PDB file of C-alpha atoms in Angstrom:
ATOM      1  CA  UNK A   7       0.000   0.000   0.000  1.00 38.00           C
ATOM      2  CA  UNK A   8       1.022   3.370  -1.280  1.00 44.00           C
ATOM      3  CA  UNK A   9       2.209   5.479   2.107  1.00 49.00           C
ATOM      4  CA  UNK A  10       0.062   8.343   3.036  1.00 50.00           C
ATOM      5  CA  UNK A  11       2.165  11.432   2.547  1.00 58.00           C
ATOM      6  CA  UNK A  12      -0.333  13.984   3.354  1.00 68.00           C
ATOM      7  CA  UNK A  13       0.848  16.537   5.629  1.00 84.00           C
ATOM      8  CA  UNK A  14      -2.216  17.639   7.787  1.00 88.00           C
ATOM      9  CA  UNK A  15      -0.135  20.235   9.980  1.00 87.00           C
ATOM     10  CA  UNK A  16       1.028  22.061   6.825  1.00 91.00           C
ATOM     11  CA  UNK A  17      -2.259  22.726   5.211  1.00 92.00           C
ATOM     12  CA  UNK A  18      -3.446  23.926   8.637  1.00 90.00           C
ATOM     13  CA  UNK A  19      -0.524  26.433   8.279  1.00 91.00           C
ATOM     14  CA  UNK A  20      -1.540  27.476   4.961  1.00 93.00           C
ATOM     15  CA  UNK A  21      -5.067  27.681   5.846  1.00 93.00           C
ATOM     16  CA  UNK A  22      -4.060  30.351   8.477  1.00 92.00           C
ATOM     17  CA  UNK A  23      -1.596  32.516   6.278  1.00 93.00           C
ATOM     18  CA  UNK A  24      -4.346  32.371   3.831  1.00 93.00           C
ATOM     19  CA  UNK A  25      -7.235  33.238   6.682  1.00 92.00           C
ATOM     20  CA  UNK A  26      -4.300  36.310   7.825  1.00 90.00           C
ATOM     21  CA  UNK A  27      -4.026  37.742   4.356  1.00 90.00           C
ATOM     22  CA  UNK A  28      -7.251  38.262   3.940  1.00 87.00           C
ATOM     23  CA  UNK A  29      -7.438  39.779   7.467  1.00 84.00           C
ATOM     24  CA  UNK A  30      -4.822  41.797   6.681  1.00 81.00           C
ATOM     25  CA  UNK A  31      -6.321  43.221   3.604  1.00 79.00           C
ATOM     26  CA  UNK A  32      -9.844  43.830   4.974  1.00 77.00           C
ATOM     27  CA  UNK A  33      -9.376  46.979   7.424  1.00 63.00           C
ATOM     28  CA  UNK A  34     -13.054  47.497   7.830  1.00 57.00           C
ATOM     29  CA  UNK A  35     -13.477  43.839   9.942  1.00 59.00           C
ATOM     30  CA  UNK A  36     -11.691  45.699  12.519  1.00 59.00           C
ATOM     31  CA  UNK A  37     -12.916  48.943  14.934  1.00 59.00           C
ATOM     32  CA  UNK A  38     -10.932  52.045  13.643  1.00 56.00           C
ATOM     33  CA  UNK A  39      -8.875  52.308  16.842  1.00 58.00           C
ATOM     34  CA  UNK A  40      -7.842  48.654  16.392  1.00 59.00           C
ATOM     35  CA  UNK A  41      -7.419  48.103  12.729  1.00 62.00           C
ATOM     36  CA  UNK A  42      -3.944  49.051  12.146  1.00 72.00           C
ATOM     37  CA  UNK A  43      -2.426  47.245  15.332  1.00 76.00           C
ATOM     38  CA  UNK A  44      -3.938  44.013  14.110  1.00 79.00           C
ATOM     39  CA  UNK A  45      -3.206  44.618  10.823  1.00 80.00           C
ATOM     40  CA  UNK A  46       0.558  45.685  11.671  1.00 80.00           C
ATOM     41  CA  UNK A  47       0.539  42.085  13.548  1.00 83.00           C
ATOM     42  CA  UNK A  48      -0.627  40.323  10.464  1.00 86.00           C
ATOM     43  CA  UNK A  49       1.904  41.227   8.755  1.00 85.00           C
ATOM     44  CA  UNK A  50       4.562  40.203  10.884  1.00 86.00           C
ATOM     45  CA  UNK A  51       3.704  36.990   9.967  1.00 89.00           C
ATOM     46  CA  UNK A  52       1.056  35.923   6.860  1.00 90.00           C
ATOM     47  CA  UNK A  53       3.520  36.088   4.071  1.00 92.00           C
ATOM     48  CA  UNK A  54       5.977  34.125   6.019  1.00 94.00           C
ATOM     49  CA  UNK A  55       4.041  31.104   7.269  1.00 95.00           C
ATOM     50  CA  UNK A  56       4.182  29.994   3.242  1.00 96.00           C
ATOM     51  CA  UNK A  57       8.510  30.025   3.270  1.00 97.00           C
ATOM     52  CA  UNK A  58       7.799  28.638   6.450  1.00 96.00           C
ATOM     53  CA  UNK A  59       5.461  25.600   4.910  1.00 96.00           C
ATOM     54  CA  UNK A  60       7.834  25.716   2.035  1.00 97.00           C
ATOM     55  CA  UNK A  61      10.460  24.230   4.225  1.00 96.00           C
ATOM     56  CA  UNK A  62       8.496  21.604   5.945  1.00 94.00           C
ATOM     57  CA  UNK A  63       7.868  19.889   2.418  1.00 94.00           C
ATOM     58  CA  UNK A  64      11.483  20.479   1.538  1.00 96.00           C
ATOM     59  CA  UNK A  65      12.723  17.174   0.855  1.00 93.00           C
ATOM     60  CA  UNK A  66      16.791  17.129  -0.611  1.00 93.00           C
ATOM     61  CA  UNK A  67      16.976  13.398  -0.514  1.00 92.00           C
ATOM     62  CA  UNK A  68      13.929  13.705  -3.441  1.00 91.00           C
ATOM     63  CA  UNK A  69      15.901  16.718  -5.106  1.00 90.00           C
ATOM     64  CA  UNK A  70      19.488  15.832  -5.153  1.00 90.00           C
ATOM     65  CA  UNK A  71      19.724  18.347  -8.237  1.00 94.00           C
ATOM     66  CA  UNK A  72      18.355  21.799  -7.074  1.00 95.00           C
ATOM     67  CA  UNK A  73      17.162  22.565 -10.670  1.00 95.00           C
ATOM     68  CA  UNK A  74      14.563  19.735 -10.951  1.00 95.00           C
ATOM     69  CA  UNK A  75      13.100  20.798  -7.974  1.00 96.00           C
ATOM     70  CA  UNK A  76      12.924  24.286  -9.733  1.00 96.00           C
ATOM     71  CA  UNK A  77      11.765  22.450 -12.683  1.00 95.00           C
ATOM     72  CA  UNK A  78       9.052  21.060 -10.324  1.00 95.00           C
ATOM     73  CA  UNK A  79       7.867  24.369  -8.724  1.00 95.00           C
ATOM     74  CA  UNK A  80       7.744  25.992 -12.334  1.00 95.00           C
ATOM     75  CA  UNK A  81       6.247  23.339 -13.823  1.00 95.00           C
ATOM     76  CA  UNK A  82       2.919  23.826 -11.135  1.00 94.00           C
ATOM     77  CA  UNK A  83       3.446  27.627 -10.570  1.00 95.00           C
ATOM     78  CA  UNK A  84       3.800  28.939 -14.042  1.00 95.00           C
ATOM     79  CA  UNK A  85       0.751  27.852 -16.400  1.00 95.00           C
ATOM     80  CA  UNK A  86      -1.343  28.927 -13.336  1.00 94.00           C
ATOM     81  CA  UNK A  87       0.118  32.064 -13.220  1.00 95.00           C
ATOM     82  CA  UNK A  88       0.370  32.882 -16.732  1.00 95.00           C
ATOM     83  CA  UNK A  89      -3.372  31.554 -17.562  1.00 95.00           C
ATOM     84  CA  UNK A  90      -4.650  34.188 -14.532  1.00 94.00           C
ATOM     85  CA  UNK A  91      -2.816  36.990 -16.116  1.00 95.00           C
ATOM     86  CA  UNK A  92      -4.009  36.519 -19.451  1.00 96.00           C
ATOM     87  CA  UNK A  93      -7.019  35.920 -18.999  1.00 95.00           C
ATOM     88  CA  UNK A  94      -7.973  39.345 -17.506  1.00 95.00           C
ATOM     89  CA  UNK A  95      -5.502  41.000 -19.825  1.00 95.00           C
ATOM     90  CA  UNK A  96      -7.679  39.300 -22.485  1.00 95.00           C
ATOM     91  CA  UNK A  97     -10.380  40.615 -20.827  1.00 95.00           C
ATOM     92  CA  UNK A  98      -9.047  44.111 -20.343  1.00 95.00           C
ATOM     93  CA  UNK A  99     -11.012  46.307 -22.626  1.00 95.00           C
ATOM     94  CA  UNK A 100     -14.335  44.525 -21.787  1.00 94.00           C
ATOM     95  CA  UNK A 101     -14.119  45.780 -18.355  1.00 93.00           C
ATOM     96  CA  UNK A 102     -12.831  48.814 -19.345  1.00 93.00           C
ATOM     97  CA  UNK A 103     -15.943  49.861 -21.890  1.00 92.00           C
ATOM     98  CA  UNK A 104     -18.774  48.479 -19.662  1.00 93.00           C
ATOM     99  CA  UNK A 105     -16.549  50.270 -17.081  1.00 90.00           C
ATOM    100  CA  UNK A 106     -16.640  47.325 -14.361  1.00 90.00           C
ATOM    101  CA  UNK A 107     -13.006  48.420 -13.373  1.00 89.00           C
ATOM    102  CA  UNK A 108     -11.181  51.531 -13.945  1.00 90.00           C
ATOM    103  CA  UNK A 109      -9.367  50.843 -16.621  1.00 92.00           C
ATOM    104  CA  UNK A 110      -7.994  52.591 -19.783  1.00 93.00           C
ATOM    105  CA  UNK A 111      -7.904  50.857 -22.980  1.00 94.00           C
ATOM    106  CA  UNK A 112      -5.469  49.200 -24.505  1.00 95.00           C
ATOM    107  CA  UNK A 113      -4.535  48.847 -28.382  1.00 95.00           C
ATOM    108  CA  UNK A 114      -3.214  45.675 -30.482  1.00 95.00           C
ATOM    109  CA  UNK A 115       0.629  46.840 -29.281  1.00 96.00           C
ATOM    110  CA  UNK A 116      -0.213  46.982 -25.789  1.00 95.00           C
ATOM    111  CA  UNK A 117      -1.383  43.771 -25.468  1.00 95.00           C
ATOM    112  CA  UNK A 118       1.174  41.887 -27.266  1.00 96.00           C
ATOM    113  CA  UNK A 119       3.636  44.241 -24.624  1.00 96.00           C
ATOM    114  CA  UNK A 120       1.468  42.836 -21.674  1.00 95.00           C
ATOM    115  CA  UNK A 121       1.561  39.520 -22.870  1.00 96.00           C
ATOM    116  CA  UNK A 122       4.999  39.220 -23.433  1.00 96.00           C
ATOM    117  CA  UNK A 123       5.904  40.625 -20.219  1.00 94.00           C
ATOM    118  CA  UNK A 124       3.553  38.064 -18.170  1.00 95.00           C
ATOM    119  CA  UNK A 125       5.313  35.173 -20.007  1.00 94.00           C
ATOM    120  CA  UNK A 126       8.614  36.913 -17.985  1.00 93.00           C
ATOM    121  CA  UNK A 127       6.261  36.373 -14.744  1.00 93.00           C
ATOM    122  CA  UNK A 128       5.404  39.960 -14.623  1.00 91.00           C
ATOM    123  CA  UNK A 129       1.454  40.939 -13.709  1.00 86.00           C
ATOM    124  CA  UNK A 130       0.331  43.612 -15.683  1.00 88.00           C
ATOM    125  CA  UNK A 131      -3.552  43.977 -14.815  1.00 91.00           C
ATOM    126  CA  UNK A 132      -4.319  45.905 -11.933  1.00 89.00           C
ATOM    127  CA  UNK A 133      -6.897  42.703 -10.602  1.00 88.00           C
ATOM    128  CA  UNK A 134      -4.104  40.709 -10.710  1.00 91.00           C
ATOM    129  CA  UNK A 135      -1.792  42.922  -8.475  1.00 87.00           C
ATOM    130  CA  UNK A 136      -1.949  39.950  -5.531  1.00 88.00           C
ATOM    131  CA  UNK A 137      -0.161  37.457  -7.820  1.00 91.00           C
ATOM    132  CA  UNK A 138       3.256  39.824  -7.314  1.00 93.00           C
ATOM    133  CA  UNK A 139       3.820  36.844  -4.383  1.00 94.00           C
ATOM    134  CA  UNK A 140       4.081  34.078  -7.033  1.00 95.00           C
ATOM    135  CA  UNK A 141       7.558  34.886  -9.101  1.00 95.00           C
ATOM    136  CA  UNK A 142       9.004  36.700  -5.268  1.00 96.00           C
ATOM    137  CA  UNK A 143       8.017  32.790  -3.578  1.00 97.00           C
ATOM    138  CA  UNK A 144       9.677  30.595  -6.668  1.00 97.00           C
ATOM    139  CA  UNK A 145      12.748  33.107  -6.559  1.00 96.00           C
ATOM    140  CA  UNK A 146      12.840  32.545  -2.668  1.00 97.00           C
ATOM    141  CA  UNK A 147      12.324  28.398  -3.103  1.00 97.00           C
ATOM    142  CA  UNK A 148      14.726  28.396  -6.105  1.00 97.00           C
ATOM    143  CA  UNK A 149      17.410  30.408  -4.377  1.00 96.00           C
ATOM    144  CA  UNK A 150      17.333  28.220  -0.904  1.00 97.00           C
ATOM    145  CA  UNK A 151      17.323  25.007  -3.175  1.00 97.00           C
ATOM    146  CA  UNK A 152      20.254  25.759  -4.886  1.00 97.00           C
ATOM    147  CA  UNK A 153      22.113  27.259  -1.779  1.00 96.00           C
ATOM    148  CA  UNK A 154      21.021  24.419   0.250  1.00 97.00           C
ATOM    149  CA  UNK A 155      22.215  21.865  -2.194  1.00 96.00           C
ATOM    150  CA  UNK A 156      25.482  23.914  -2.974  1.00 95.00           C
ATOM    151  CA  UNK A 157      26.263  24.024   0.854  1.00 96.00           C
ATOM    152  CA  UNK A 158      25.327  20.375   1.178  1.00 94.00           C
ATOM    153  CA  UNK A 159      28.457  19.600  -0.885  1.00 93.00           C
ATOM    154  CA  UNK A 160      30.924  21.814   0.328  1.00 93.00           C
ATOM    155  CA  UNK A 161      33.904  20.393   3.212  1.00 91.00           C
ATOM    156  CA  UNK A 162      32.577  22.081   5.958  1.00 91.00           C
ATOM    157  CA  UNK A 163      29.030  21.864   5.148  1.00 93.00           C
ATOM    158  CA  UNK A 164      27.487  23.063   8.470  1.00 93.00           C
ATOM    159  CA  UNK A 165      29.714  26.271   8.105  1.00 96.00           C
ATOM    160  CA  UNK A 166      27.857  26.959   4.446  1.00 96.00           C
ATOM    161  CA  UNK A 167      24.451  26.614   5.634  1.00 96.00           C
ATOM    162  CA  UNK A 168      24.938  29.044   8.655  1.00 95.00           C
ATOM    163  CA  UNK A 169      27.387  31.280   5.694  1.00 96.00           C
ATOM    164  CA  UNK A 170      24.222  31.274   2.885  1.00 96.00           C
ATOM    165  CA  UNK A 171      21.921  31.817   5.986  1.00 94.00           C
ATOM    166  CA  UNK A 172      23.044  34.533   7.412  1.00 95.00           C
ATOM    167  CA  UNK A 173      23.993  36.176   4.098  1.00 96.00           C
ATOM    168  CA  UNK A 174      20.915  36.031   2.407  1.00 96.00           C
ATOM    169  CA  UNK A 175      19.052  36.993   5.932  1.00 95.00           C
ATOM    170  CA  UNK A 176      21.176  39.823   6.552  1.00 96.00           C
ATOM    171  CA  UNK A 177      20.546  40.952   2.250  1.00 96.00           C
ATOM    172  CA  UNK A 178      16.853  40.757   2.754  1.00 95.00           C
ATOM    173  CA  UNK A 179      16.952  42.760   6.151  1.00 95.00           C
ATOM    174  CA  UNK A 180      19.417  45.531   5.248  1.00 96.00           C
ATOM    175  CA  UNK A 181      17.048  45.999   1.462  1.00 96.00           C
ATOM    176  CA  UNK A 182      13.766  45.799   2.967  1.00 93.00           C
ATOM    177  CA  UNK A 183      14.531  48.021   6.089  1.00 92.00           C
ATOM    178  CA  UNK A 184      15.909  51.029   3.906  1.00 94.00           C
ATOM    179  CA  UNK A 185      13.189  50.406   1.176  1.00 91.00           C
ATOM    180  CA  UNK A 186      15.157  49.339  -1.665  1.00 93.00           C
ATOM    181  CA  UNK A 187      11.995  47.307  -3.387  1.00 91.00           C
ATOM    182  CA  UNK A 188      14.637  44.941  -6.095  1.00 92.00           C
ATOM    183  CA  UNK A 189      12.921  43.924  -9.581  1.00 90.00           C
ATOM    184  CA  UNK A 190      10.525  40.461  -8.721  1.00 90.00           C
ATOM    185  CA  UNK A 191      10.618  42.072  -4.495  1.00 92.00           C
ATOM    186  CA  UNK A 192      13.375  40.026  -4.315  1.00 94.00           C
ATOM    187  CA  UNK A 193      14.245  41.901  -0.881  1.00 95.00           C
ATOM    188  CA  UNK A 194      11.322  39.605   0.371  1.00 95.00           C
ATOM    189  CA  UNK A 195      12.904  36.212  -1.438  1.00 96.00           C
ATOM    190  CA  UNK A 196      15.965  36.608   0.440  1.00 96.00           C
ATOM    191  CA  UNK A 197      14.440  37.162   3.411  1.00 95.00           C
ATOM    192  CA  UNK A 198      12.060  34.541   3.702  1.00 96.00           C
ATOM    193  CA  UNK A 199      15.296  31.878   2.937  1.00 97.00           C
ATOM    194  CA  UNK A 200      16.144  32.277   6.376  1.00 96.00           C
ATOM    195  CA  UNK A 201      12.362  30.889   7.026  1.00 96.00           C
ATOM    196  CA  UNK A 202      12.533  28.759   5.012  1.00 97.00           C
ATOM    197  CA  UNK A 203      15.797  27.004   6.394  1.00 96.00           C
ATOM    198  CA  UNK A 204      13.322  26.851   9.962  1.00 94.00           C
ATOM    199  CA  UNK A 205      10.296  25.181   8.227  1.00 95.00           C
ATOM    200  CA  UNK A 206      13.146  22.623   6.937  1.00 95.00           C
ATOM    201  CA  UNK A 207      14.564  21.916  10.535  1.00 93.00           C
ATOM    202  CA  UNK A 208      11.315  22.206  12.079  1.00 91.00           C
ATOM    203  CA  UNK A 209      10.734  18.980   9.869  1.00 92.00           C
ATOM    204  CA  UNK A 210      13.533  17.382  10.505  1.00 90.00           C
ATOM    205  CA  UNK A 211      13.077  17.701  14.365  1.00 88.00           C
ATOM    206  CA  UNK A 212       9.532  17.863  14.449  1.00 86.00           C
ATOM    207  CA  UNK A 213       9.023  14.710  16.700  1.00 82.00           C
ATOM    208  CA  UNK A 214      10.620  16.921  19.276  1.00 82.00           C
ATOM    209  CA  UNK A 215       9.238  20.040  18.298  1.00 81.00           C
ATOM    210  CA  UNK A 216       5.695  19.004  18.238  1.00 78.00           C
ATOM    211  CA  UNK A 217       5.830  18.310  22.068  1.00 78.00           C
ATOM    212  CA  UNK A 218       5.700  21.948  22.564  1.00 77.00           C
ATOM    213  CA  UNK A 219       2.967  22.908  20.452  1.00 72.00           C
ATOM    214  CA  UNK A 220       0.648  24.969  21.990  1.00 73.00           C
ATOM    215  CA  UNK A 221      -1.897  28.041  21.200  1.00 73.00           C
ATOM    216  CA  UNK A 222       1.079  30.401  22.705  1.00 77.00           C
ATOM    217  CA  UNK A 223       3.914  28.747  21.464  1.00 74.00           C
ATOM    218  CA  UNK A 224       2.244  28.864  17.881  1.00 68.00           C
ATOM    219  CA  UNK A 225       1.424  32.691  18.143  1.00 68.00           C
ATOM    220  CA  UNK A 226       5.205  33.014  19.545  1.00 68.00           C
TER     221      UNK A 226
END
């Protein structure tokens, strides 16, 4: 019989980044004088759960070769992505003349420039402004694959994880804190490697780790 791989505690995870972003993007839940706290706490954390989840289904052993687990990740990430985009930008002037959205029209050379520049994983509707996470998350998962895989082989392998760790943690920190937003936010991809690299030995330990799993230690 085929082993049951089916992670329950990850989709719970996803199910509450996915329950936070929404949250986080719907002010008017939330009393005026509370909004913004609980909104500032959301986003401590909703983006990050996913790196985090990322990690916990990291498996190296399955992915010797870094670039077939890129291969992998595109191969489920990009039709997805590029179907969403062009179907609204297909859709574009329909909205725009029965004026459902805001929107100003677009001619035969504009499209083909729109179309052309979601095949390079670039959204160019403005309903399709969310999917800016998709391209940042497969540059995180494809950087931490082949940094993890590149440390794995090195003589003092323990010294390269904590090296590529620390370097890409320290990258995303110092760009996001000053505001320098890098093409594809890939201020947030470095950052969330570090994340990653927990969800990873989270998974690794987690027969150990689970013993402490509690409402407060989750929210810690």
């Amino acid at each position: 019989m085929k082993k049951n791989t089916y992670d329950v505690l990850a989709d719970l995870l996803k199910g509450i980044g996915i329950i936070s972003v929404v949250m986080g993007h719907s002010g008017l839940l939330f009393p005026a004088n509370f909004s913004s706290s609980i909104t500032a706490f959301l986003y401590l954390y909703h983006l990050m759960i996913f790196f985090f989840v990322a990690g916990m289904l990291y498996r190296p052993e399955k992915y010797p070769d870094p670039y077939l687990y890129i291969g992998r990740q595109l191969k489920s990430a990009a039709p997805l992505f590029i179907g969403y985009n062009l179907a609204f930008l297909l859709f574009h002037n329909i909205f725009s003349r029965f004026h459902l959205v805001d929107l100003v029209p677009i001619d035969k050379n504009d499209f083909i420039i729109s179309a052309v520049s979601v095949l390079a994983f670039k959204h160019t509707e403005l309903l399709t402004g969310a999917l800016w996470f998709v391209p940042m998350f497969l540059f995180s998962k494809a950087l931490f694959a082949v940094g993890f895989q590149s440390a794995e082989h090195c003589p003092g392998k323990r010294l390269a994880h904590i090296t590529f760790l620390a370097l890409t943690g320290w990258v995303g920190l110092y760009t996001s804190s000053h505001g320098m937003n890098l093409h594809f936010n890939l201020q947030t991809s470095l950052l969330g490697i570090p994340v990653i690299y927990l969800g990873y030995l989270f998974q690794k330990n987690r027969s150990k780790w689970i013993r402490f799993a509690n409402p407060l230690s989750c929210i810690i």
